[in-house]
Every structure is written in C-alpha cells, then in structure tokens.
Amino acid sequence: MLGQEESIVSRHLSVPLLVFSIVTIINSAIFVEAAFSSVTRKHISAPRPITSVFSEAPVQKPLPSSKNGEEAFQPYRGEQPAEALPEIFIPQVLPSGVNEELLWVPQTDTVSFRPLCLCTSGGYYVNLLRVKGAGILSRHKHPGPVHGHVLKGKWRYLEHDWTAEEGSYIFEPPGEIHTLVVPDGVDEMITLFHVSGALLYCDIDGNVVGGEDVFTKLELAKKHFKRVGLGEEFVKQFVR
C-alpha cells in the first residue's frame, strides 16, 4: 500500500512539473524572438544613410612645412636596391635649336621619332612621333595597349569619327586595325606614344606586311646617332 501511494503522489507531482517546464520553455522562446526582432529592426530596418558617411569631413592634418624641419622634407637615408636601374630624366622633350634636330631618328622623308624610353626588358617603347605635312602615315594594329598624348598638330583614324588635337589623350586597346591620317593644313604633328609590344603594318584586308618594336627602334636609333656623329653609345641613355 505504501508503494502504491508513493507512486500516485509521484505521478501527481510530475504532471505539474512537466507543464511548468513546457510553459517556461515557450516563454523563453517568445522572449528571445522579441529581443532578436528588436535588434534586427534597429540594425537592419534603419540603416545609416550613405550620404551621412560622406558628409562627415575627414580631419585635415596640416601639411608639413620645410620651415619647422619636418622629416618629410628630408631625403631618404637608406640604400636603394642595388639592382634598380637609374631613372630617365629629359628636361625638355620639345627643345628648339639646330642641335636638337639630331635627336630625331628618320623613318621616311616626312616621318621621324625621338626616343624617350626604349625598354628592352619590358618590351615597350616611349617616343615622340613626328610627321611633317599632311598625308596617310600607316594602317596598323597593336597586340598590346597603346597610350598617346598629342603635343602639336592633330591627326585622326579613318576608322573613327574623332580627331586627336593638341592636348588630346588616346588609349588604344589591343587588336584594332586603324589608319592614321594627318589632315590637310597641318604642317607638323608630334605625339607622344607609349607602345607595348609590336606595331604591325597591315594591308587593306588586315594582312600583316611589316612591323616594328622596341628592338627595331633601338637599331634605327643606333645607326642614326652614329651617322650624325653622336655615336652608337648615345642611345644607351634611353635603354632600360
């Protein structure tokens, strides 16, 4: 009898305890959901306006002045890499004078170039291209990119409707075939070109009929400088 009574009492106690536990779990779940919803509304539903991020002016620090001996005005005190090549510095790429004419390497009677950087290690060259008088220069394409900046005169491509004039910048992506023309009325055109890889001359159907690159430019320059009395070694200052 005593065992039966204890069993009955145990069953009566376990039921309320089970109900209480279930209710506690449900209330806890409701509380967590409410808290999470509050955080979500606070941080997701009301994002900070983008304009407010950029409207906050950054703190401007005063620029260093040479008068107060700032280290910013002191030259680098360490050693430069031993393998680093020297820079190329040309004070004026368009100087005037009889002697300066010797720096122009002729390619035809009306077309010449002045080397600025002949980068044999990188496979590109930077030069001034000069055309005297109007006419068609060449039809060509480039396997690599080309940058151009017109310093004097103007020119255009037959395949485009724009004209590059003094001050214009041109980027030519690889692959396109175009025909460079200097229009009538232009006595002299000079453009700085940075050419990566080769320049391939093409016929009207796109067949390659010739070409040039940094190495052919280098050979032309060496022969020209030797012929005018400057010597082949003169070109080394442009080679990197």
Short mmCIF file of C-alpha atoms in Angstrom, two decimals:
data_model
loop_
_atom_site.label_atom_id
_atom_site.label_comp_id
_atom_site.label_asym_id
_atom_site.label_seq_id
_atom_site.Cartn_x
_atom_site.Cartn_y
_atom_site.Cartn_z
CA MET A 1 0.00 0.00 0.00
CA LEU A 2 2.76 2.38 0.84
CA GLY A 3 4.42 1.80 -2.55
CA GLN A 4 1.16 2.45 -4.39
CA GLU A 5 0.61 5.69 -2.51
CA GLU A 6 4.10 6.91 -3.29
CA SER A 7 3.56 6.09 -6.98
CA ILE A 8 0.31 8.03 -7.04
CA VAL A 9 1.90 11.04 -5.34
CA SER A 10 4.83 10.93 -7.76
CA ARG A 11 2.51 10.93 -10.78
CA HIS A 12 0.54 13.85 -9.36
CA LEU A 13 3.72 15.87 -8.83
CA SER A 14 5.33 15.05 -12.19
CA VAL A 15 2.44 16.37 -14.26
CA PRO A 16 2.56 19.94 -12.87
CA LEU A 17 6.30 19.95 -13.13
CA LEU A 18 6.13 18.93 -16.80
CA VAL A 19 3.55 21.60 -17.56
CA PHE A 20 5.63 24.21 -15.76
CA SER A 21 8.72 23.25 -17.75
CA ILE A 22 6.90 23.48 -21.07
CA VAL A 23 5.46 26.89 -20.21
CA THR A 24 8.91 28.14 -19.17
CA ILE A 25 10.45 26.99 -22.47
CA ILE A 26 7.71 28.67 -24.52
CA ASN A 27 8.07 31.95 -22.60
CA SER A 28 11.83 31.88 -23.10
CA ALA A 29 11.43 31.31 -26.84
CA ILE A 30 8.99 34.23 -27.08
CA PHE A 31 11.42 36.49 -25.22
CA VAL A 32 14.36 35.55 -27.44
CA GLU A 33 12.30 36.12 -30.60
CA ALA A 34 11.18 39.54 -29.38
CA ALA A 35 14.72 40.54 -28.48
CA PHE A 36 16.08 39.39 -31.84
CA SER A 37 13.32 41.26 -33.69
CA SER A 38 14.19 44.42 -31.79
CA VAL A 39 17.87 44.13 -32.71
CA THR A 40 17.01 43.37 -36.33
CA ARG A 41 14.75 46.40 -36.59
CA LYS A 42 17.41 48.56 -35.02
CA HIS A 43 20.36 47.46 -37.16
CA ILE A 44 18.77 46.31 -40.40
CA SER A 45 15.49 48.12 -40.83
CA ALA A 46 17.04 51.53 -40.23
CA PRO A 47 20.45 51.57 -41.94
CA ARG A 48 22.61 54.60 -41.66
CA PRO A 49 22.13 56.83 -44.73
CA ILE A 50 25.05 56.59 -47.15
CA THR A 51 25.12 60.33 -47.55
CA SER A 52 25.83 60.76 -43.87
CA VAL A 53 29.00 58.72 -44.20
CA PHE A 54 30.43 61.01 -46.87
CA SER A 55 29.08 64.20 -45.36
CA GLU A 56 31.41 63.81 -42.40
CA ALA A 57 34.51 65.77 -43.32
CA PRO A 58 37.74 63.94 -42.51
CA VAL A 59 40.10 65.52 -40.07
CA GLN A 60 42.57 67.57 -42.07
CA LYS A 61 46.12 67.41 -40.85
CA PRO A 62 48.33 70.40 -41.60
CA LEU A 63 50.82 69.84 -44.39
CA PRO A 64 54.44 69.59 -43.25
CA SER A 65 56.47 72.73 -43.69
CA SER A 66 60.14 72.95 -44.53
CA LYS A 67 60.45 75.77 -42.00
CA ASN A 68 59.92 73.54 -38.98
CA GLY A 69 62.39 70.87 -40.12
CA GLU A 70 59.85 68.12 -40.70
CA GLU A 71 61.32 64.75 -41.70
CA ALA A 72 59.01 64.78 -44.72
CA PHE A 73 61.42 67.26 -46.31
CA GLN A 74 64.46 65.10 -45.63
CA PRO A 75 65.74 62.77 -48.39
CA TYR A 76 65.58 59.04 -47.93
CA ARG A 77 68.54 57.96 -45.74
CA GLY A 78 68.61 54.29 -46.65
CA GLU A 79 70.20 52.47 -49.55
CA GLN A 80 68.38 52.00 -52.84
CA PRO A 81 68.08 48.47 -54.27
CA ALA A 82 71.35 47.51 -55.92
CA GLU A 83 69.53 46.06 -58.93
CA ALA A 84 67.36 49.14 -59.52
CA LEU A 85 68.07 50.88 -62.82
CA PRO A 86 68.59 54.65 -62.94
CA GLU A 87 65.69 56.90 -63.90
CA ILE A 88 65.44 58.68 -67.23
CA PHE A 89 65.11 62.44 -66.94
CA ILE A 90 64.67 64.59 -70.04
CA PRO A 91 64.25 68.27 -69.10
CA GLN A 92 62.51 69.24 -72.36
CA VAL A 93 61.08 66.76 -74.86
CA LEU A 94 60.43 69.55 -77.35
CA PRO A 95 63.51 71.78 -77.24
CA SER A 96 64.37 74.18 -80.05
CA GLY A 97 67.71 74.55 -81.75
CA VAL A 98 69.78 73.13 -84.57
CA ASN A 99 71.49 70.51 -82.40
CA GLU A 100 68.16 69.18 -81.14
CA GLU A 101 67.28 68.12 -84.66
CA LEU A 102 69.97 65.44 -84.39
CA LEU A 103 67.83 63.65 -81.79
CA TRP A 104 65.09 62.88 -84.32
CA VAL A 105 65.55 59.47 -85.96
CA PRO A 106 64.18 59.48 -89.54
CA GLN A 107 62.00 56.62 -90.74
CA THR A 108 60.90 58.21 -94.02
CA ASP A 109 61.33 61.61 -95.62
CA THR A 110 58.44 63.00 -93.56
CA VAL A 111 58.25 60.70 -90.52
CA SER A 112 60.74 60.59 -87.63
CA PHE A 113 60.78 59.70 -83.95
CA ARG A 114 62.64 60.84 -80.86
CA PRO A 115 63.31 58.03 -78.35
CA LEU A 116 62.45 58.75 -74.73
CA CYS A 117 62.50 55.25 -73.25
CA LEU A 118 63.47 52.06 -75.07
CA CYS A 119 62.52 49.39 -72.53
CA THR A 120 64.01 46.17 -73.86
CA SER A 121 63.36 44.41 -70.53
CA GLY A 122 59.66 45.29 -70.64
CA GLY A 123 59.10 45.03 -74.38
CA TYR A 124 57.77 48.56 -74.87
CA TYR A 125 58.95 51.94 -76.06
CA VAL A 126 58.02 55.57 -75.43
CA ASN A 127 58.81 58.04 -78.19
CA LEU A 128 57.74 61.22 -79.87
CA LEU A 129 56.37 60.58 -83.33
CA ARG A 130 56.74 63.49 -85.73
CA VAL A 131 55.07 63.83 -89.12
CA LYS A 132 55.81 66.82 -91.35
CA GLY A 133 52.95 67.69 -93.66
CA ALA A 134 49.58 66.09 -94.29
CA GLY A 135 49.03 62.57 -95.55
CA ILE A 136 48.46 58.94 -94.62
CA LEU A 137 51.02 57.61 -92.19
CA SER A 138 50.16 53.89 -91.91
CA ARG A 139 47.48 51.25 -91.46
CA HIS A 140 48.42 49.09 -88.49
CA LYS A 141 47.37 47.18 -85.38
CA HIS A 142 48.83 46.52 -81.94
CA PRO A 143 48.95 43.23 -79.99
CA GLY A 144 49.41 45.34 -76.85
CA PRO A 145 47.89 48.55 -75.48
CA VAL A 146 48.99 51.99 -76.65
CA HIS A 147 48.80 55.39 -74.90
CA GLY A 148 49.10 58.63 -76.83
CA HIS A 149 49.23 62.34 -75.99
CA VAL A 150 49.21 64.94 -78.76
CA LEU A 151 51.77 67.69 -78.24
CA LYS A 152 51.43 69.50 -81.55
CA GLY A 153 49.12 69.46 -84.56
CA LYS A 154 46.38 66.89 -84.97
CA TRP A 155 45.58 63.54 -86.56
CA ARG A 156 42.78 61.02 -86.87
CA TYR A 157 41.98 57.44 -87.79
CA LEU A 158 39.94 56.70 -90.90
CA GLU A 159 38.03 54.12 -88.87
CA HIS A 160 36.82 56.65 -86.25
CA ASP A 161 34.94 59.94 -86.26
CA TRP A 162 37.09 61.73 -83.67
CA THR A 163 40.20 63.86 -84.23
CA ALA A 164 43.12 63.92 -81.79
CA GLU A 165 44.27 67.51 -81.35
CA GLU A 166 46.91 69.23 -79.27
CA GLY A 167 46.29 68.21 -75.66
CA SER A 168 44.27 65.09 -76.53
CA TYR A 169 44.89 61.75 -74.81
CA ILE A 170 44.26 58.46 -76.60
CA PHE A 171 44.14 54.89 -75.29
CA GLU A 172 44.19 52.18 -77.93
CA PRO A 173 43.20 48.70 -76.72
CA PRO A 174 44.91 45.74 -78.42
CA GLY A 175 43.58 44.21 -81.62
CA GLU A 176 42.01 47.00 -83.64
CA ILE A 177 43.29 47.86 -87.11
CA HIS A 178 43.30 51.58 -87.88
CA THR A 179 44.74 54.01 -90.41
CA LEU A 180 46.47 57.14 -89.13
CA VAL A 181 45.99 60.29 -91.20
CA VAL A 182 47.33 63.81 -90.70
CA PRO A 183 44.72 66.15 -92.22
CA ASP A 184 45.36 68.97 -94.64
CA GLY A 185 46.52 72.22 -93.13
CA VAL A 186 48.78 70.59 -90.51
CA ASP A 187 52.40 71.47 -91.11
CA GLU A 188 53.78 69.34 -88.29
CA MET A 189 52.29 66.75 -85.96
CA ILE A 190 54.04 65.49 -82.81
CA THR A 191 52.51 62.90 -80.50
CA LEU A 192 53.98 61.06 -77.53
CA PHE A 193 53.23 57.35 -77.90
CA HIS A 194 53.76 54.59 -75.33
CA VAL A 195 53.63 51.36 -77.33
CA SER A 196 53.60 47.95 -75.63
CA GLY A 197 54.76 45.10 -77.83
CA ALA A 198 54.88 45.48 -81.60
CA LEU A 199 53.29 47.73 -84.18
CA LEU A 200 52.16 45.58 -87.11
CA TYR A 201 51.60 47.18 -90.52
CA CYS A 202 48.59 45.78 -92.41
CA ASP A 203 47.12 45.94 -95.89
CA ILE A 204 43.51 46.90 -96.54
CA ASP A 205 42.39 43.31 -95.77
CA GLY A 206 44.25 43.14 -92.47
CA ASN A 207 47.16 41.00 -93.65
CA VAL A 208 50.39 41.82 -91.80
CA VAL A 209 53.00 43.18 -94.22
CA GLY A 210 55.61 44.50 -91.76
CA GLY A 211 56.23 45.64 -88.23
CA GLU A 212 58.41 47.31 -85.64
CA ASP A 213 59.08 47.01 -81.92
CA VAL A 214 61.47 48.32 -79.29
CA PHE A 215 64.39 46.41 -80.83
CA THR A 216 63.91 47.73 -84.36
CA LYS A 217 63.52 51.23 -82.91
CA LEU A 218 66.77 50.73 -81.00
CA GLU A 219 68.67 49.65 -84.11
CA LEU A 220 67.39 52.60 -86.13
CA ALA A 221 68.42 54.99 -83.34
CA LYS A 222 71.90 53.48 -83.03
CA LYS A 223 72.55 53.82 -86.77
CA HIS A 224 71.22 57.38 -86.86
CA PHE A 225 73.21 58.62 -83.87
CA LYS A 226 76.37 57.08 -85.32
CA ARG A 227 75.71 58.71 -88.69
CA VAL A 228 75.22 62.20 -87.22
CA GLY A 229 78.33 61.98 -85.07
CA LEU A 230 76.77 61.29 -81.66
CA GLY A 231 77.90 57.66 -81.67
CA GLU A 232 76.03 54.42 -81.07
CA GLU A 233 76.60 54.70 -77.32
CA PHE A 234 74.41 57.80 -77.24
CA VAL A 235 71.27 55.66 -77.37
CA LYS A 236 72.14 53.79 -74.16
CA GLN A 237 70.77 56.62 -72.04
CA PHE A 238 67.28 55.71 -73.26
CA VAL A 239 67.57 51.94 -72.82
CA ARG A 240 66.23 50.16 -69.73
#
